[in-house]
PDB file of C-alpha atoms in Angstrom:
ATOM      1  CA  TYR A 288       0.250  -0.235   0.133  1.00  0.00           C
ATOM      2  CA  LEU A 289       3.175   2.084   0.769  1.00  0.00           C
ATOM      3  CA  ALA A 290       4.404   1.885  -2.620  1.00  0.00           C
ATOM      4  CA  ALA A 291       1.334   2.286  -4.314  1.00  0.00           C
ATOM      5  CA  GLY A 292       0.590   5.557  -2.962  1.00  0.00           C
ATOM      6  CA  ASN A 293      -2.388   4.131  -0.632  1.00  0.00           C
ATOM      7  CA  GLY A 294      -1.915   6.232   2.563  1.00  0.00           C
ATOM      8  CA  ALA A 295      -4.910   5.630   4.365  1.00  0.00           C
ATOM      9  CA  LYS A 296      -4.663   1.542   3.968  1.00  0.00           C
ATOM     10  CA  ALA A 297      -1.085   1.813   4.643  1.00  0.00           C
ATOM     11  CA  SER A 298      -1.597   3.309   7.748  1.00  0.00           C
ATOM     12  CA  ALA A 299      -4.077   0.962   8.873  1.00  0.00           C
ATOM     13  CA  ALA A 300      -1.804  -2.005   8.196  1.00  0.00           C
ATOM     14  CA  PHE A 301       1.165  -0.461  10.298  1.00  0.00           C
ATOM     15  CA  GLU A 302      -1.053   0.279  13.087  1.00  0.00           C
ATOM     16  CA  GLY A 303      -2.008  -3.516  13.069  1.00  0.00           C
ATOM     17  CA  SER A 304       1.102  -5.124  12.133  1.00  0.00           C
ATOM     18  CA  ILE A 305       2.524  -2.511  14.769  1.00  0.00           C
ATOM     19  CA  ALA A 306      -0.509  -3.934  17.554  1.00  0.00           C
ATOM     20  CA  ILE A 307       0.603  -7.311  17.127  1.00  0.00           C
ATOM     21  CA  LYS A 308       4.266  -6.568  17.324  1.00  0.00           C
ATOM     22  CA  PRO A 309       6.303  -3.337  16.550  1.00  0.00           C
ATOM     23  CA  THR A 310       9.151  -4.194  14.203  1.00  0.00           C
ATOM     24  CA  ASP A 311      11.812  -1.749  13.171  1.00  0.00           C
ATOM     25  CA  ALA A 312      10.661  -2.171   9.668  1.00  0.00           C
ATOM     26  CA  ALA A 313       6.942  -1.465  10.465  1.00  0.00           C
ATOM     27  CA  LEU A 314       7.885   1.304  12.491  1.00  0.00           C
ATOM     28  CA  SER A 315       9.980   2.567  10.409  1.00  0.00           C
ATOM     29  CA  ASN A 316       7.882   2.542   7.231  1.00  0.00           C
ATOM     30  CA  TYR A 317       4.824   3.942   9.209  1.00  0.00           C
ATOM     31  CA  GLY A 318       7.043   6.874  10.121  1.00  0.00           C
ATOM     32  CA  THR A 319       8.387   7.406   6.427  1.00  0.00           C
ATOM     33  CA  LEU A 320       4.593   7.681   5.917  1.00  0.00           C
ATOM     34  CA  LYS A 321       3.690  10.217   8.777  1.00  0.00           C
ATOM     35  CA  TYR A 322       6.792  12.160   7.168  1.00  0.00           C
ATOM     36  CA  GLN A 323       5.752  12.438   3.470  1.00  0.00           C
ATOM     37  CA  ALA A 324       2.111  13.437   5.058  1.00  0.00           C
ATOM     38  CA  GLY A 325       3.946  16.065   6.639  1.00  0.00           C
ATOM     39  CA  ASP A 326       2.878  14.604  10.124  1.00  0.00           C
ATOM     40  CA  TYR A 327       6.398  15.371  11.422  1.00  0.00           C
ATOM     41  CA  ALA A 328       5.484  14.915  15.056  1.00  0.00           C
ATOM     42  CA  ALA A 329       4.393  11.411  14.532  1.00  0.00           C
ATOM     43  CA  ALA A 330       7.478  10.628  12.375  1.00  0.00           C
ATOM     44  CA  VAL A 331       9.261  12.100  15.646  1.00  0.00           C
ATOM     45  CA  GLU A 332       7.531   9.531  17.537  1.00  0.00           C
ATOM     46  CA  LEU A 333       7.839   6.443  15.799  1.00  0.00           C
ATOM     47  CA  PHE A 334      11.553   6.610  14.168  1.00  0.00           C
ATOM     48  CA  PRO A 335      13.225   6.623  17.520  1.00  0.00           C
ATOM     49  CA  ARG A 336      11.178   3.408  18.604  1.00  0.00           C
ATOM     50  CA  ALA A 337      12.365   1.443  15.359  1.00  0.00           C
ATOM     51  CA  ALA A 338      16.330   2.669  16.501  1.00  0.00           C
ATOM     52  CA  ALA A 339      15.767   1.197  19.717  1.00  0.00           C
ATOM     53  CA  LEU A 340      15.179  -1.792  17.923  1.00  0.00           C
ATOM     54  CA  GLN A 341      17.578  -1.689  15.158  1.00  0.00           C
ATOM     55  CA  PRO A 342      20.562   0.916  17.132  1.00  0.00           C
ATOM     56  CA  LYS A 343      23.142   0.062  14.385  1.00  0.00           C
ATOM     57  CA  ASP A 344      20.915   1.266  11.687  1.00  0.00           C
ATOM     58  CA  PHE A 345      22.210   4.902  10.472  1.00  0.00           C
ATOM     59  CA  ARG A 346      18.784   4.992   8.155  1.00  0.00           C
ATOM     60  CA  LEU A 347      16.945   5.158  11.065  1.00  0.00           C
ATOM     61  CA  TRP A 348      18.838   7.787  13.035  1.00  0.00           C
ATOM     62  CA  GLY A 349      18.988   9.815  10.259  1.00  0.00           C
ATOM     63  CA  ASN A 350      15.223   9.652   9.509  1.00  0.00           C
ATOM     64  CA  LEU A 351      14.673  10.729  13.059  1.00  0.00           C
ATOM     65  CA  ALA A 352      16.882  13.840  12.343  1.00  0.00           C
ATOM     66  CA  GLU A 353      15.316  14.494   8.941  1.00  0.00           C
ATOM     67  CA  ALA A 354      12.164  14.769  11.111  1.00  0.00           C
ATOM     68  CA  LEU A 355      13.152  16.714  13.305  1.00  0.00           C
ATOM     69  CA  LEU A 356      14.859  18.885  11.018  1.00  0.00           C
ATOM     70  CA  ALA A 357      11.419  19.433   9.617  1.00  0.00           C
ATOM     71  CA  VAL A 358      10.012  21.844  12.309  1.00  0.00           C
ATOM     72  CA  PRO A 359      11.996  24.820  13.467  1.00  0.00           C
ATOM     73  CA  ALA A 360      11.187  24.244  16.780  1.00  0.00           C
ATOM     74  CA  THR A 361      12.853  20.625  16.543  1.00  0.00           C
ATOM     75  CA  GLN A 362      16.219  21.347  14.450  1.00  0.00           C
ATOM     76  CA  ALA A 363      18.228  21.421  17.324  1.00  0.00           C
ATOM     77  CA  GLN A 364      17.404  18.484  19.016  1.00  0.00           C
ATOM     78  CA  ALA A 365      18.593  16.660  15.276  1.00  0.00           C
ATOM     79  CA  ARG A 366      22.386  16.970  15.598  1.00  0.00           C
ATOM     80  CA  GLU A 367      22.771  14.080  17.869  1.00  0.00           C
ATOM     81  CA  PRO A 368      20.922  11.628  15.607  1.00  0.00           C
ATOM     82  CA  LEU A 369      22.534  13.188  12.567  1.00  0.00           C
ATOM     83  CA  ARG A 370      25.940  12.458  14.302  1.00  0.00           C
ATOM     84  CA  ARG A 371      25.172   8.871  15.240  1.00  0.00           C
ATOM     85  CA  ALA A 372      23.689   8.633  11.684  1.00  0.00           C
ATOM     86  CA  ALA A 373      26.833  10.173   9.986  1.00  0.00           C
ATOM     87  CA  GLU A 374      29.407   7.519  12.055  1.00  0.00           C
ATOM     88  CA  MET A 375      27.376   4.903  11.089  1.00  0.00           C
ATOM     89  CA  ALA A 376      27.533   5.583   7.688  1.00  0.00           C
ATOM     90  CA  GLU A 377      31.133   6.362   7.209  1.00  0.00           C
ATOM     91  CA  ARG A 378      31.813   3.080   8.985  1.00  0.00           C
ATOM     92  CA  TYR A 379      29.128   1.604   5.955  1.00  0.00           C
ATOM     93  CA  ILE A 380      31.385   3.246   3.175  1.00  0.00           C
ATOM     94  CA  GLN A 381      34.396   2.025   4.838  1.00  0.00           C
ATOM     95  CA  VAL A 382      33.249  -1.668   4.350  1.00  0.00           C
ATOM     96  CA  LYS A 383      31.338  -0.981   0.610  1.00  0.00           C
ATOM     97  CA  PRO A 384      32.578   2.271  -0.806  1.00  0.00           C
ATOM     98  CA  ASP A 385      30.837   1.471  -4.145  1.00  0.00           C
ATOM     99  CA  HIS A 386      27.375   2.277  -2.727  1.00  0.00           C
ATOM    100  CA  ALA A 387      26.404   5.558  -4.230  1.00  0.00           C
ATOM    101  CA  GLU A 388      23.373   5.691  -2.785  1.00  0.00           C
ATOM    102  CA  VAL A 389      24.659   5.682   0.918  1.00  0.00           C
ATOM    103  CA  MET A 390      27.609   7.884   0.228  1.00  0.00           C
ATOM    104  CA  ALA A 391      25.101  10.705  -0.852  1.00  0.00           C
ATOM    105  CA  VAL A 392      23.207  10.186   2.293  1.00  0.00           C
ATOM    106  CA  LEU A 393      26.131  10.750   4.155  1.00  0.00           C
ATOM    107  CA  ALA A 394      26.598  13.864   2.149  1.00  0.00           C
ATOM    108  CA  TRP A 395      23.089  14.897   3.262  1.00  0.00           C
ATOM    109  CA  TYR A 396      24.261  14.662   6.827  1.00  0.00           C
ATOM    110  CA  ARG A 397      27.236  16.106   6.681  1.00  0.00           C
ATOM    111  CA  ALA A 398      25.386  19.066   5.090  1.00  0.00           C
ATOM    112  CA  ASN A 399      23.504  19.301   7.899  1.00  0.00           C
ATOM    113  CA  LEU A 400      25.976  19.377  10.361  1.00  0.00           C
ATOM    114  CA  GLY A 401      27.938  21.825   8.981  1.00  0.00           C
ATOM    115  CA  ASP A 402      30.862  20.072   6.885  1.00  0.00           C
ATOM    116  CA  VAL A 403      30.075  21.576   3.824  1.00  0.00           C
ATOM    117  CA  ALA A 404      33.685  20.384   2.174  1.00  0.00           C
ATOM    118  CA  ALA A 405      33.144  16.763   3.547  1.00  0.00           C
ATOM    119  CA  ALA A 406      29.512  17.040   1.798  1.00  0.00           C
ATOM    120  CA  ARG A 407      30.699  18.140  -1.527  1.00  0.00           C
ATOM    121  CA  GLY A 408      33.305  15.798  -1.601  1.00  0.00           C
ATOM    122  CA  LEU A 409      30.815  12.830  -0.792  1.00  0.00           C
ATOM    123  CA  MET A 410      28.126  14.321  -3.629  1.00  0.00           C
ATOM    124  CA  ALA A 411      30.999  14.265  -6.199  1.00  0.00           C
ATOM    125  CA  ARG A 412      31.877  10.189  -5.290  1.00  0.00           C
ATOM    126  CA  ALA A 413      28.685   9.298  -5.331  1.00  0.00           C
ATOM    127  CA  GLU A 414      27.605  11.072  -8.597  1.00  0.00           C
ATOM    128  CA  ALA A 415      30.690   9.392  -9.788  1.00  0.00           C
ATOM    129  CA  LEU A 416      30.282   6.210  -9.350  1.00  0.00           C
ATOM    130  CA  GLY A 417      26.979   6.550 -11.796  1.00  0.00           C
ATOM    131  CA  THR A 418      24.764   4.210  -9.973  1.00  0.00           C
ATOM    132  CA  GLU A 419      21.416   4.431  -7.996  1.00  0.00           C
ATOM    133  CA  ARG A 420      21.279   7.977 -10.140  1.00  0.00           C
ATOM    134  CA  GLY A 421      17.389   8.651  -8.580  1.00  0.00           C
ATOM    135  CA  GLU A 422      18.306   7.918  -5.514  1.00  0.00           C
ATOM    136  CA  VAL A 423      21.372   9.908  -5.522  1.00  0.00           C
ATOM    137  CA  SER A 424      19.967  12.511  -7.854  1.00  0.00           C
ATOM    138  CA  LEU A 425      16.752  13.102  -4.737  1.00  0.00           C
ATOM    139  CA  ARG A 426      19.793  13.038  -1.936  1.00  0.00           C
ATOM    140  CA  ASN A 427      22.121  15.561  -3.719  1.00  0.00           C
ATOM    141  CA  ALA A 428      19.326  17.953  -4.996  1.00  0.00           C
ATOM    142  CA  GLN A 429      18.216  18.158  -1.315  1.00  0.00           C
ATOM    143  CA  THR A 430      21.845  19.012   0.208  1.00  0.00           C
ATOM    144  CA  LEU A 431      22.434  21.265  -3.079  1.00  0.00           C
ATOM    145  CA  ALA A 432      19.011  22.859  -2.001  1.00  0.00           C
ATOM    146  CA  LEU A 433      20.297  23.382   1.646  1.00  0.00           C
ATOM    147  CA  LEU A 434      23.688  24.753   0.905  1.00  0.00           C
ATOM    148  CA  GLY A 435      21.610  27.328  -1.314  1.00  0.00           C
ATOM    149  CA  GLU A 436      22.909  26.287  -4.784  1.00  0.00           C
ATOM    150  CA  SER A 437      19.172  26.651  -6.577  1.00  0.00           C
ATOM    151  CA  ASP A 438      20.016  25.850  -9.903  1.00  0.00           C
ATOM    152  CA  ALA A 439      22.055  22.580  -9.092  1.00  0.00           C
ATOM    153  CA  ALA A 440      19.592  21.665  -7.283  1.00  0.00           C
ATOM    154  CA  ARG A 441      16.945  21.972  -9.617  1.00  0.00           C
ATOM    155  CA  GLU A 442      19.077  19.989 -12.364  1.00  0.00           C
ATOM    156  CA  ARG A 443      19.347  16.874  -9.687  1.00  0.00           C
ATOM    157  CA  LEU A 444      15.058  16.833 -10.002  1.00  0.00           C
ATOM    158  CA  ALA A 445      15.335  16.625 -13.188  1.00  0.00           C
ATOM    159  CA  TRP A 446      17.373  13.422 -13.010  1.00  0.00           C
ATOM    160  CA  VAL A 447      15.014  12.496 -10.408  1.00  0.00           C
ATOM    161  CA  ARG A 448      12.439  12.710 -12.407  1.00  0.00           C
ATOM    162  CA  GLU A 449      13.793  10.970 -15.582  1.00  0.00           C
ATOM    163  CA  SER A 450      14.464   8.253 -13.428  1.00  0.00           C
ATOM    164  CA  GLY A 451      10.915   7.835 -12.357  1.00  0.00           C
ATOM    165  CA  ILE A 452      11.397   8.719  -9.260  1.00  0.00           C
ATOM    166  CA  PRO A 453       7.395   9.796  -8.114  1.00  0.00           C
ATOM    167  CA  GLN A 454       6.734  13.598  -7.170  1.00  0.00           C
ATOM    168  CA  SER A 455       5.783  12.562  -3.863  1.00  0.00           C
ATOM    169  CA  ARG A 456       8.805  11.855  -2.798  1.00  0.00           C
ATOM    170  CA  ILE A 457      10.106  14.912  -3.817  1.00  0.00           C
ATOM    171  CA  ALA A 458       6.941  16.697  -2.470  1.00  0.00           C
ATOM    172  CA  ALA A 459       8.178  15.007   1.109  1.00  0.00           C
ATOM    173  CA  SER A 460      11.002  16.832   1.456  1.00  0.00           C
ATOM    174  CA  PRO A 461      10.742  20.200   3.337  1.00  0.00           C
ATOM    175  CA  VAL A 462      14.263  21.701   1.505  1.00  0.00           C
ATOM    176  CA  LEU A 463      13.214  20.873  -1.581  1.00  0.00           C
ATOM    177  CA  ARG A 464       9.479  22.216  -1.199  1.00  0.00           C
ATOM    178  CA  ARG A 465      11.511  25.870  -0.302  1.00  0.00           C
ATOM    179  CA  LEU A 466      13.555  25.831  -3.627  1.00  0.00           C
ATOM    180  CA  PRO A 467      12.609  28.830  -5.508  1.00  0.00           C
ATOM    181  CA  ALA A 468      11.819  28.223  -9.049  1.00  0.00           C
ATOM    182  CA  THR A 469      14.589  30.515 -10.259  1.00  0.00           C
ATOM    183  CA  ASP A 470      17.548  31.798  -8.783  1.00  0.00           C
ATOM    184  CA  ALA A 471      17.870  35.778  -9.301  1.00  0.00           C
ATOM    185  CA  PRO A 472      20.895  36.825 -11.045  1.00  0.00           C
ATOM    186  CA  ALA A 473      23.960  38.635  -9.481  1.00  0.00           C
ATOM    187  CA  SER A 474      22.041  41.940 -10.516  1.00  0.00           C
ATOM    188  CA  GLY A 475      18.890  41.395  -8.985  1.00  0.00           C
ATOM    189  CA  LYS A 476      16.847  40.816 -12.155  1.00  0.00           C
ATOM    190  CA  GLN A 477      14.844  37.779 -12.790  1.00  0.00           C
ATOM    191  CA  LYS A 478      16.317  35.362 -15.326  1.00  0.00           C
TER     192      LYS A 478
END
């Protein structure tokens, strides 16, 4: 139901599954559904429960951080889960240095932690691998938007769409929703 875009049925299925036995997968996927629907408070409640069941999964900590980042009042709380997620993702890349998507995810974490140079290097490495173009481009678009590089972010979004990733995934990203349609050139005139 989640993959098909049927949020109501997916929500009911996740709630039923969690009522029977809360698993990291059900909690995380339900958190993702809530996040995509803009219910960041619910996502913030679900992701730590998933992480408690699978504490070595960097994505769960990263998901929690993203939900915290989505609300200005909780953004400061995102630093610790971001740090944990980044450390675990770095260890993952040491074992699997050809995983482009994880490199792009780590770039997003690093950018949010203020390590812009590392983020740029990771984005470049992820794109150079040439695999998982849609997922890499989606993460890199978010990172570039966060860094204020709107044109480069929009270029990556075109690649995301070409890869067949649904618009709903793009729209779920608060940083991409704030992306201006076009950048004004230095002279102040609109393009």
